[in-house]
Short mmCIF file of C-alpha atoms in Angstrom, two decimals:
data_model
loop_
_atom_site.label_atom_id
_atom_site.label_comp_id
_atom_site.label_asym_id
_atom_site.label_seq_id
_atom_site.Cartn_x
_atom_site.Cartn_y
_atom_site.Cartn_z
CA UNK A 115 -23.96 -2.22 18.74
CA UNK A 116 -23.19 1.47 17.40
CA UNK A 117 -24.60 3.30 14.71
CA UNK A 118 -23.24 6.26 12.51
CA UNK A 119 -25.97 8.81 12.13
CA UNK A 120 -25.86 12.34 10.14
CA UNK A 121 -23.33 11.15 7.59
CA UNK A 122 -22.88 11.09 3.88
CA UNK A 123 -22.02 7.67 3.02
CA UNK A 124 -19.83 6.08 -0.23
CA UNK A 125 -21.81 2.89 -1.71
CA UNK A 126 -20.57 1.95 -4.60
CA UNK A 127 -19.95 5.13 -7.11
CA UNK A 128 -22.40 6.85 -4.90
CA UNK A 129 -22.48 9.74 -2.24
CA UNK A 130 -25.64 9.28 -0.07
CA UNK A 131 -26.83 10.05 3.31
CA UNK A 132 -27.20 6.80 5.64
CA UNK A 133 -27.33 5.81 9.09
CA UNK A 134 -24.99 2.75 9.32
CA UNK A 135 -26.14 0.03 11.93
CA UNK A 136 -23.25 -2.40 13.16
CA UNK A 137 -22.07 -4.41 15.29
CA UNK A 138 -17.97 -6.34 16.32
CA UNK A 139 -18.97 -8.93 13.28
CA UNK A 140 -20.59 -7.13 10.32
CA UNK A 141 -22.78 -4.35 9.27
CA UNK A 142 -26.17 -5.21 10.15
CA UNK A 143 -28.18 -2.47 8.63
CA UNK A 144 -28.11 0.71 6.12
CA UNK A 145 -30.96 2.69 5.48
CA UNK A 146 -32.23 6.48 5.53
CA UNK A 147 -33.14 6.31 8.98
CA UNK A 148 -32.62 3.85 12.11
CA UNK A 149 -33.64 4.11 14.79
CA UNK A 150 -31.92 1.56 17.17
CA UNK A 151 -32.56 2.47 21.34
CA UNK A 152 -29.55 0.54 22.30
CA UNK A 153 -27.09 1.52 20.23
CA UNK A 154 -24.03 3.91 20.61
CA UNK A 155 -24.28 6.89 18.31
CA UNK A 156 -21.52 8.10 16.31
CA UNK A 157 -22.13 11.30 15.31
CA UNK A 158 -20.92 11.77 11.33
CA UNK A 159 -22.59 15.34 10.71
CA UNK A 160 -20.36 16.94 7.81
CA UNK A 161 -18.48 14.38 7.23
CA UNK A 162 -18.13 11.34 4.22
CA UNK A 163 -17.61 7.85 5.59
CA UNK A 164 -16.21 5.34 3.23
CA UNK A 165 -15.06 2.08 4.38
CA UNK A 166 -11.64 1.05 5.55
CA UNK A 167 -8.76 1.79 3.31
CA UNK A 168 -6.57 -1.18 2.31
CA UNK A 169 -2.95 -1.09 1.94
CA UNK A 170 -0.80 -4.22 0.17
CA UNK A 171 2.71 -2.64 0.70
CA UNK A 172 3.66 -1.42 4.32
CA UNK A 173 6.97 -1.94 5.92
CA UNK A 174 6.37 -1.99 9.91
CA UNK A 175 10.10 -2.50 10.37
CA UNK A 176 9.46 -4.75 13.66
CA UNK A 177 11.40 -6.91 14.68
CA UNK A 178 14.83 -6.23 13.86
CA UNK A 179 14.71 -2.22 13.09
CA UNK A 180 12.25 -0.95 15.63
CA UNK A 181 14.09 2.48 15.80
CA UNK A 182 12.38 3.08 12.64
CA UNK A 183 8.87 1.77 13.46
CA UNK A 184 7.20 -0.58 15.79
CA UNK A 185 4.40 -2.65 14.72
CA UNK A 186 2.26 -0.67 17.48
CA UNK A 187 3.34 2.81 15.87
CA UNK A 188 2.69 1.33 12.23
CA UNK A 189 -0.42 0.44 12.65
CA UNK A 190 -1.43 3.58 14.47
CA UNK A 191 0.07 5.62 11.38
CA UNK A 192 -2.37 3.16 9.56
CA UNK A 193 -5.36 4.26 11.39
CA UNK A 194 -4.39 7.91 11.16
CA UNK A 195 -4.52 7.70 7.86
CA UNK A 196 -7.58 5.43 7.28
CA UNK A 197 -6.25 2.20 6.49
CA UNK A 198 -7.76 -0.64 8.51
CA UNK A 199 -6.22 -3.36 6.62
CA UNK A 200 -2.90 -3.70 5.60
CA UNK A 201 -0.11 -5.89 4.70
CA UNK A 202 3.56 -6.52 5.82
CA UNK A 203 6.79 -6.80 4.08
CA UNK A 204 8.76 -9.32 5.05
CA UNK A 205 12.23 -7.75 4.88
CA UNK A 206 12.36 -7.66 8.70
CA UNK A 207 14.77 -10.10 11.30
CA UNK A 208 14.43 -12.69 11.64
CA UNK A 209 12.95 -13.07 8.16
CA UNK A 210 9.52 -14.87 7.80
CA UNK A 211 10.57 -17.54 6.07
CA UNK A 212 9.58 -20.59 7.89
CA UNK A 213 6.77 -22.11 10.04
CA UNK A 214 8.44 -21.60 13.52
CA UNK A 215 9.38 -17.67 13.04
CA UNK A 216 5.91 -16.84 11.35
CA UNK A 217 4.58 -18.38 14.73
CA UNK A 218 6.15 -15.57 16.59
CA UNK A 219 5.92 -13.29 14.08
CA UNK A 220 2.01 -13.14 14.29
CA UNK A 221 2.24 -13.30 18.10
CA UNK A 222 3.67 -9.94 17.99
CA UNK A 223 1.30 -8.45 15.48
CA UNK A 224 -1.95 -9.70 17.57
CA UNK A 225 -0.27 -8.49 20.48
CA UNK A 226 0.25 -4.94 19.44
CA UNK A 227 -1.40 -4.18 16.16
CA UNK A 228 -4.21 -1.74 16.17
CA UNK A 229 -5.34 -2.22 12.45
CA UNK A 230 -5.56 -5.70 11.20
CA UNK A 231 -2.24 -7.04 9.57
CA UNK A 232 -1.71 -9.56 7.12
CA UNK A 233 1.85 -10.76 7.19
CA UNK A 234 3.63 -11.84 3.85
CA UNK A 235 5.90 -14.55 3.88
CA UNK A 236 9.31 -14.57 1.82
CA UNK A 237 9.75 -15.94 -1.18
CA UNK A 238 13.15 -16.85 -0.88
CA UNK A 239 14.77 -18.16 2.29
CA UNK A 240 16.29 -15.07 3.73
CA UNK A 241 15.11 -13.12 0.62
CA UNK A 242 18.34 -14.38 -0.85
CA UNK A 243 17.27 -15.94 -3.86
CA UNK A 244 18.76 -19.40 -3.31
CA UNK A 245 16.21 -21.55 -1.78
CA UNK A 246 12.43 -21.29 -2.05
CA UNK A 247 10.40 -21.44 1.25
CA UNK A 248 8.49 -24.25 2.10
CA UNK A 249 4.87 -22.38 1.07
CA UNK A 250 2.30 -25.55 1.42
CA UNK A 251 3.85 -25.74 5.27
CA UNK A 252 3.58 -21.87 6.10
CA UNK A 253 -0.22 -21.76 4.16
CA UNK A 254 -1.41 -24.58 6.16
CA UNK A 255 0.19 -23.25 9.55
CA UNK A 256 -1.45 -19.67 9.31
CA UNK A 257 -3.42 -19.01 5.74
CA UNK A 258 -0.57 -16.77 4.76
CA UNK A 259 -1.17 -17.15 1.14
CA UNK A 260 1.12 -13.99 -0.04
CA UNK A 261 4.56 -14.45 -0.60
CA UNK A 262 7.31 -11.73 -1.36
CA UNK A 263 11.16 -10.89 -1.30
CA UNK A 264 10.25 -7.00 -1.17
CA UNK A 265 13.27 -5.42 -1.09
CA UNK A 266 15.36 -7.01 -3.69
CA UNK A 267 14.09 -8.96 -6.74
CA UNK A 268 14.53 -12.44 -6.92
CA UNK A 269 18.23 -12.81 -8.78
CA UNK A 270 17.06 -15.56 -11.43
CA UNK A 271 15.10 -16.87 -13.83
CA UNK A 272 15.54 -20.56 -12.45
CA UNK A 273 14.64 -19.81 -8.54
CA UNK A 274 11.84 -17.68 -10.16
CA UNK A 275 10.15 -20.18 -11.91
CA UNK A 276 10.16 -22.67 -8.79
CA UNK A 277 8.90 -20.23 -6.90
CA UNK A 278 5.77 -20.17 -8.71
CA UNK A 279 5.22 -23.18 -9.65
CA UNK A 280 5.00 -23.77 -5.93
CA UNK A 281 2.93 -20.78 -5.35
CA UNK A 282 0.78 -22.59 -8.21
CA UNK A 283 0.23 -26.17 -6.62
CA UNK A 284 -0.42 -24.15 -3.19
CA UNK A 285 -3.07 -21.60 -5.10
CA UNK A 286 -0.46 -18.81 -3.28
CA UNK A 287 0.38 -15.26 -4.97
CA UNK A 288 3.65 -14.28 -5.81
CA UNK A 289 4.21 -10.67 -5.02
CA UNK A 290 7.22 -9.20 -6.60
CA UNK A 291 9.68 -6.07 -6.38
CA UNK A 292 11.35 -6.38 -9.82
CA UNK A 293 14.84 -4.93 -9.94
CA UNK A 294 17.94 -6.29 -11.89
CA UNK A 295 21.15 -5.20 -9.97
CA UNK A 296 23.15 -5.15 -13.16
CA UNK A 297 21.25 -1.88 -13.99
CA UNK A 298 21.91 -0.20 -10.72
CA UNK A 299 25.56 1.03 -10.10
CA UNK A 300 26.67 1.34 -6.44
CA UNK A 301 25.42 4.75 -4.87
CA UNK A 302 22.75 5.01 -7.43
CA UNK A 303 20.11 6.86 -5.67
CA UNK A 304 17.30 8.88 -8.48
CA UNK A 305 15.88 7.96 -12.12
CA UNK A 306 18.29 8.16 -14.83
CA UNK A 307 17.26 11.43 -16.74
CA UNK A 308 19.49 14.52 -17.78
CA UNK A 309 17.95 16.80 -14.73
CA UNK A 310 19.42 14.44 -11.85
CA UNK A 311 22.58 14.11 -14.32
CA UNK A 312 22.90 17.60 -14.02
CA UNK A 313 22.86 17.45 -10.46
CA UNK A 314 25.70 15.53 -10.29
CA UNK A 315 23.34 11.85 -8.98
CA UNK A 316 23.83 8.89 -10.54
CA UNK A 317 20.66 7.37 -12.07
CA UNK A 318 18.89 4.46 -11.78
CA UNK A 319 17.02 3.54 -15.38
CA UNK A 320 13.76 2.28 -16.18
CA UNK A 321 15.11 -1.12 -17.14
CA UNK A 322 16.20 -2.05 -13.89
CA UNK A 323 12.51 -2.23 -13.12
CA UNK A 324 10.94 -3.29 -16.54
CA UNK A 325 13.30 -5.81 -17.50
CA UNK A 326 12.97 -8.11 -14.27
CA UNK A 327 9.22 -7.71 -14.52
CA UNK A 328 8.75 -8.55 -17.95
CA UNK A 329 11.18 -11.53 -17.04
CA UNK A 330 8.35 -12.63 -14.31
CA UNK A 331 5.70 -12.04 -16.62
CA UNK A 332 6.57 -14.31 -19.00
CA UNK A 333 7.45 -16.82 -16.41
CA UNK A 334 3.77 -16.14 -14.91
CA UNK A 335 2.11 -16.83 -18.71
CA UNK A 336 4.29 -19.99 -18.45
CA UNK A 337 3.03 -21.58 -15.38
CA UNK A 338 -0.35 -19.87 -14.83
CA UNK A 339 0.34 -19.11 -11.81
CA UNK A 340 -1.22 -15.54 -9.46
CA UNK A 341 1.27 -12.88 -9.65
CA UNK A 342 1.03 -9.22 -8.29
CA UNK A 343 3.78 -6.45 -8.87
CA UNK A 344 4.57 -3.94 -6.73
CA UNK A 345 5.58 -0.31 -6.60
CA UNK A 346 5.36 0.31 -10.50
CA UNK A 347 7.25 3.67 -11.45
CA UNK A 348 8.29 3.40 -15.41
CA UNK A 349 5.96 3.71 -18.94
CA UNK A 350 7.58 0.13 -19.71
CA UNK A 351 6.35 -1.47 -16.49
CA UNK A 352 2.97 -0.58 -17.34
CA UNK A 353 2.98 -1.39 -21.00
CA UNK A 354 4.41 -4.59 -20.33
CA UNK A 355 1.55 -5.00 -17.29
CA UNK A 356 -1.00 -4.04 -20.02
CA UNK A 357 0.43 -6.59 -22.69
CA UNK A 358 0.67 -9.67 -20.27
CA UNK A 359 -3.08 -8.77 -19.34
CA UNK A 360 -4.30 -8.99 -22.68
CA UNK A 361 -2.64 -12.32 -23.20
CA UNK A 362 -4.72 -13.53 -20.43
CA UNK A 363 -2.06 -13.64 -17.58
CA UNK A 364 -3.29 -13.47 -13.87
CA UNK A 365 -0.96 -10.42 -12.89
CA UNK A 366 -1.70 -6.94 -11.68
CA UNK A 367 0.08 -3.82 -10.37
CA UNK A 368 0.00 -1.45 -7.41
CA UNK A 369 1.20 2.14 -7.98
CA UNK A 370 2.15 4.33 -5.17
CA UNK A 371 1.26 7.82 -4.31
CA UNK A 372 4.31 9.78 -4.49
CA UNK A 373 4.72 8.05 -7.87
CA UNK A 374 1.21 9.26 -8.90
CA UNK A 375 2.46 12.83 -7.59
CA UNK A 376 5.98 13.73 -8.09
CA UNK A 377 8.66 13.59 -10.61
CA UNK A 378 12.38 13.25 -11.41
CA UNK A 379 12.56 17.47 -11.80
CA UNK A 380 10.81 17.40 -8.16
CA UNK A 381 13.67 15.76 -6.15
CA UNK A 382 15.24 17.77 -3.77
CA UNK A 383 17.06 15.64 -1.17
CA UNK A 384 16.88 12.33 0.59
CA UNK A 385 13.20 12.44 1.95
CA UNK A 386 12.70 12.67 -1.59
CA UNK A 387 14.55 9.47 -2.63
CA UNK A 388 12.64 6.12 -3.12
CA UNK A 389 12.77 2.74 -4.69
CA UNK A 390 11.74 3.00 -7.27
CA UNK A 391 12.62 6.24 -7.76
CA UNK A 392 10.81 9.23 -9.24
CA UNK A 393 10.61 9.06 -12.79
CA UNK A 394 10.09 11.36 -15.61
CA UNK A 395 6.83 12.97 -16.49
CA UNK A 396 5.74 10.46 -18.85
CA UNK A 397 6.37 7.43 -16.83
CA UNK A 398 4.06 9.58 -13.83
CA UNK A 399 1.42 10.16 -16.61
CA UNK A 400 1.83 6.45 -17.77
CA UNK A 401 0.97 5.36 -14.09
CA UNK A 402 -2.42 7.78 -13.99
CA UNK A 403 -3.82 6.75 -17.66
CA UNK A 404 -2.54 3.19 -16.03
CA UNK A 405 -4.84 2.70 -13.39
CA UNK A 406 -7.82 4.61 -15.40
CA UNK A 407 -7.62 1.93 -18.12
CA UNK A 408 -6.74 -1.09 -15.66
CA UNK A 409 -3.07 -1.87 -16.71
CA UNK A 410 -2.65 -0.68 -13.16
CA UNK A 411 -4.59 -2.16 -10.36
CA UNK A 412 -4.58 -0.34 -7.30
CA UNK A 413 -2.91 2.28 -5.10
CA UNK A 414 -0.30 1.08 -2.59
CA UNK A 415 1.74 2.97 -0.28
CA UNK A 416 5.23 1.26 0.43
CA UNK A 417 5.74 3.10 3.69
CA UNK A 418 9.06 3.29 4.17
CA UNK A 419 10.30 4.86 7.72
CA UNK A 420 13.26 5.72 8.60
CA UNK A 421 15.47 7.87 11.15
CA UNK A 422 16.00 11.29 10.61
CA UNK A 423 19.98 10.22 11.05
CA UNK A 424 19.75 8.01 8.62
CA UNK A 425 17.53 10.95 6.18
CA UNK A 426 20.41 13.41 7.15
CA UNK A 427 23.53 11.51 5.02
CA UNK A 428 24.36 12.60 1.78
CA UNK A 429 22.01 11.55 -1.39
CA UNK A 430 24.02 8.76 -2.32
CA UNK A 431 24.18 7.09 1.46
CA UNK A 432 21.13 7.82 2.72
CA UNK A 433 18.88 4.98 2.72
CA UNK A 434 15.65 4.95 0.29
CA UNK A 435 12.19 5.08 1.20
CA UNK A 436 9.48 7.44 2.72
CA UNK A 437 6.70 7.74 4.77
CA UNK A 438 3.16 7.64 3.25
CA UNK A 439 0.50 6.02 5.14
CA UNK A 440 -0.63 9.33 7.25
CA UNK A 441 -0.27 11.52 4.01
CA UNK A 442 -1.47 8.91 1.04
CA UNK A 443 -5.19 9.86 1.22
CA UNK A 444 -5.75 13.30 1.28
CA UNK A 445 -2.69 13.81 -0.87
CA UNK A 446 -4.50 11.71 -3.74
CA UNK A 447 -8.13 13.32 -2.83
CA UNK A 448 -6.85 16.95 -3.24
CA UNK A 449 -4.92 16.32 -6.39
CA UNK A 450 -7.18 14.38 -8.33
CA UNK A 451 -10.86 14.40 -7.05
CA UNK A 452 -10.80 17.95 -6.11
CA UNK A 453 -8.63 19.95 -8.13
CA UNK A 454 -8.00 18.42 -11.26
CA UNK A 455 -11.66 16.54 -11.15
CA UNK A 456 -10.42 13.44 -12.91
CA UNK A 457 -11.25 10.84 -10.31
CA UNK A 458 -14.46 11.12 -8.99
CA UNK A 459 -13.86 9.87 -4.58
CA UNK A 460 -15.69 6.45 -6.06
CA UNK A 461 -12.54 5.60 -7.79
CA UNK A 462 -9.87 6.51 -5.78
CA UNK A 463 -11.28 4.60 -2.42
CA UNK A 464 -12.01 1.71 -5.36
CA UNK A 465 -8.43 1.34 -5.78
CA UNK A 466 -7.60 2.31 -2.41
CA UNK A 467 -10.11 -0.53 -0.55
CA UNK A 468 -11.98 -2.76 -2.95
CA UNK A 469 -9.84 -3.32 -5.74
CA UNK A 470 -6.75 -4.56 -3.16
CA UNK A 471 -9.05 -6.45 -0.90
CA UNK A 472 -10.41 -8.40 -4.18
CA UNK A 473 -7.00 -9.57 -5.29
CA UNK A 474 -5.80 -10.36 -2.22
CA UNK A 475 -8.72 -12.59 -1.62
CA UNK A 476 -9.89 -10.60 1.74
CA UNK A 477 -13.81 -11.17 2.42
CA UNK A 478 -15.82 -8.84 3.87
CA UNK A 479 -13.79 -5.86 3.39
CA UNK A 480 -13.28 -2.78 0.87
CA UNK A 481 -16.82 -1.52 0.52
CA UNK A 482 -20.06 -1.07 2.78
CA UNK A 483 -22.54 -3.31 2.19
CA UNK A 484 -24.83 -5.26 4.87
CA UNK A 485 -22.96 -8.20 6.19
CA UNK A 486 -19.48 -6.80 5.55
CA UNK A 487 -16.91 -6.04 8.03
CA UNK A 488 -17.58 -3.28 10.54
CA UNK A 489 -15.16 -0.77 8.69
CA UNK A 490 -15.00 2.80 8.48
CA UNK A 491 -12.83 6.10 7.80
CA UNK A 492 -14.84 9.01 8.50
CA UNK A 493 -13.58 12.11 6.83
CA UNK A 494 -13.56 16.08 6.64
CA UNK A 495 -13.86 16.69 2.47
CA UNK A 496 -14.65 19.90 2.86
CA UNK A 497 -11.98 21.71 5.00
CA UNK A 498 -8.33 22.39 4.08
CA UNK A 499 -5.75 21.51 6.17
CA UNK A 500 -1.57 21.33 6.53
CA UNK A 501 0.52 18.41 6.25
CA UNK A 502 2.82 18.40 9.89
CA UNK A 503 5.07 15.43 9.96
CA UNK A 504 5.20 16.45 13.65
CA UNK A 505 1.89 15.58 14.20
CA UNK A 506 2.73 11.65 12.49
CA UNK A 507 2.10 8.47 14.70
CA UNK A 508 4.70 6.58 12.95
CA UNK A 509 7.87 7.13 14.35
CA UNK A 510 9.52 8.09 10.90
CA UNK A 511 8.59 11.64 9.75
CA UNK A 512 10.57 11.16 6.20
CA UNK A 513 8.59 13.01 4.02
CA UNK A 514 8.70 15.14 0.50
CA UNK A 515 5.23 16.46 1.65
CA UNK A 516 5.95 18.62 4.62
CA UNK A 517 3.69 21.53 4.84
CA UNK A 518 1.67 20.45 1.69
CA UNK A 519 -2.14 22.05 1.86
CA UNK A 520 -4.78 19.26 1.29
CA UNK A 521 -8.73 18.32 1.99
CA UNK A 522 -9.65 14.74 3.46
CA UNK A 523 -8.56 14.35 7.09
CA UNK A 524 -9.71 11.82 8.62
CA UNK A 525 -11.26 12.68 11.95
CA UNK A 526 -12.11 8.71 13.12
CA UNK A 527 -11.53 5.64 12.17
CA UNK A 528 -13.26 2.10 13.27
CA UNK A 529 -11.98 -1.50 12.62
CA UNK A 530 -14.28 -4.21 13.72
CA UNK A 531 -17.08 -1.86 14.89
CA UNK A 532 -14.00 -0.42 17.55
CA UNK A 533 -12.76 2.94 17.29
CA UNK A 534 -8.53 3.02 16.87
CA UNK A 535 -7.93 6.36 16.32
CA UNK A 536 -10.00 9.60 16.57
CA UNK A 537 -8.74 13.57 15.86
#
């Protein structure tokens, strides 16, 4: 057993101080004061613990691209930055898109995860939009009840629609990246505005995103099936999110932080290009009044590593994506709890723990409370410190946020009562 002592702790909406009592199964005990002879101390003085971040959108890259990231490197990036849970994309090769590679897929990720990993499974065989994947086999294998073609959206309507009518019978989630290729132009690579005009890029618009999404919306009100959208960028996204919800649809929306943070004017190279890209400044204010009012239902991260050859082509070759789950965090604490004041730290670990754990159907996780998981992220609030993307575990150091100044390191961080990671 082990026991976190001198802390202030996050239950709920609250900041309190609490010993923590635990043990490898649950948390056993909170109170003012234990007192428990055979238990390891963990010393918290000075610092907040909050439970274990969640994260529904990280690419590990393994197998098939491990010069990017490993699974064992992910997942340490994923402790560094407080996450304890977190989920796969499947855009890796082989593709997990049947019973047989899923097998070895989650030998590797017990093998050499440090956090624990939920895998999704594709959508589409190959993520190619022809043929959906067998779910009922794949959810009665392993329980993998998430299923997504991250990376590209599925091309129609038609394959769509199977898809979650499937996902229905199976009571499985789709979990979609919307994007309509007849609105991106080869060697697109920002938003579509007059700034990146200017700078001689060619622009990606907001309907490449919105259109496909309102597409699966409507197919989702349809069948009545579970349906979760991923890295939402655009005002229309939301809107549409918003509109769907108050027709009673079962959908919600993840939002990333760079979204939350930057903008079209802010681009300045390839560690700053993503997909979705950086919008304008009312589709990043769209995303904040989103998630205060619930069209938006959590934070994600899409972590996205790459090689800093592949970082170093030109904007319109390089490939998209950035790093995010060492930086996501304290980034988001600093902005919006501590300067700006309009989150209280309740809030953002809400939508950074409980909020995806609850629609991803994860017990036990997202928020302490006696008898859940033995999860924590202990962290330094109070002292400001430098963003070094030498100092990353993940193997990709891609980053717009080199050298930014921000509060909320995390000094430790414990999955299953274990410690993975300490600073």
């Amino acid at each position: 057993m082990r026991v976190i002592k001198n802390g202030m702790v996050l239950i709920g909406q609250e900041v309190l101080r609490r010993d923590i009592l635990f043990d490898e199964e649950k948390i056993i005990q909170i109170d003012e004061h234990i007192q428990c002879e055979e238990a390891e101390v963990i010393d918290a003085s000075g610092l907040t613990v909050l439970p274990g971040l969640v994260d529904v959108h990280v690419h590990l890259r393994e197998p098939g691209y491990t010069q990017k990231e490993t699974i064992h490197t992910g997942t340490l990036a994923a402790a560094h930055g407080g996450f304890t849970t977190i989920f796969c994309m499947p855009n890796v090769i082989p593709y997990p898109d049947d019973v047989e590679t899923i097998k070895e897929y989650l030998h590797r990720i017990e093998k050499e995860a440090v956090v624990r990993v939920y895998p999704y499974a594709c959508i589409t065989t190959e993520e190619a939009s022809k043929e959906v994947v067998d779910m009922k086999a794949i959810k009665e294998s392993f329980g993998i009840r998430w299923f997504s073609d991250d990376g590209v959206g599925v091309a129609t309507a038609e394959v769509m629609h199977e898809a979650m009518e499937k996902a229905k019978a199976n009571d499985c989630m789709i979990v979609a990246h919307t994007e309509d290729m007849k609105y991106r132009k080869p060697g697109a690579c920002v938003h579509d505005s007059q700034v990146n005009r200017d700078r001689g890029w060619l622009g990606i618009p907001s309907a490449c995103e919105s259109s496909q999404l309102i597409r699966d919306l409507a197919l989702t009100q349809e069948v009545g099936n579970r349906y979760h959208a991923c890295h939402i960028s655009a005002k229309e996204s939301v809107e549409a999110l918003k509109a769907y919800k108050e027709k009673g649809a079962d959908v919600t929306g993840e939002v990333t932080a760079h979204h939350l943070l930057l903008e079209d004017i802010d681009v300045e190279g390839p560690n700053w290009k993503m997909n979705p890209p950086l919008r304008a400044h009312e589709d990043r204010m769209a995303l904040i009044r989103g998630l205060e009012d619930g069209s938006l239902d959590m934070i994600a991260n899409d972590h996205a590593p790459h090689t800093e050859q592949e970082k170093n082509k030109p904007m319109n070759q390089a490939p998209f994506g950035i790093v995010s789950l060492e930086t996501s965090f304290p980034l988001l604490y600093t902005e919006f709890v501590k300067k700006q004041e309009r989150w209280t730290l309740g809030q953002l670990v809400y939508w950074m723990s409980e909020a995806p754990a609850k629609r991803f159907g994860i017990e036990g996780i997202g928020k302490i409370r006696e008898g859940y998981r033995p999860d924590f992220v202990l962290v330094d609030l109070e002292h400001e410190t430098t963003i070094d993307k030498t100092q990353f575990l993940s193997k990709g150091s891609n980053t717009p946020f080199n050298g930014w100044k921000v509060f909320g390191a995390i000094k430790e961080t414990i999955v299953s009562s274990k410690t993975v990671w300490k600073g």
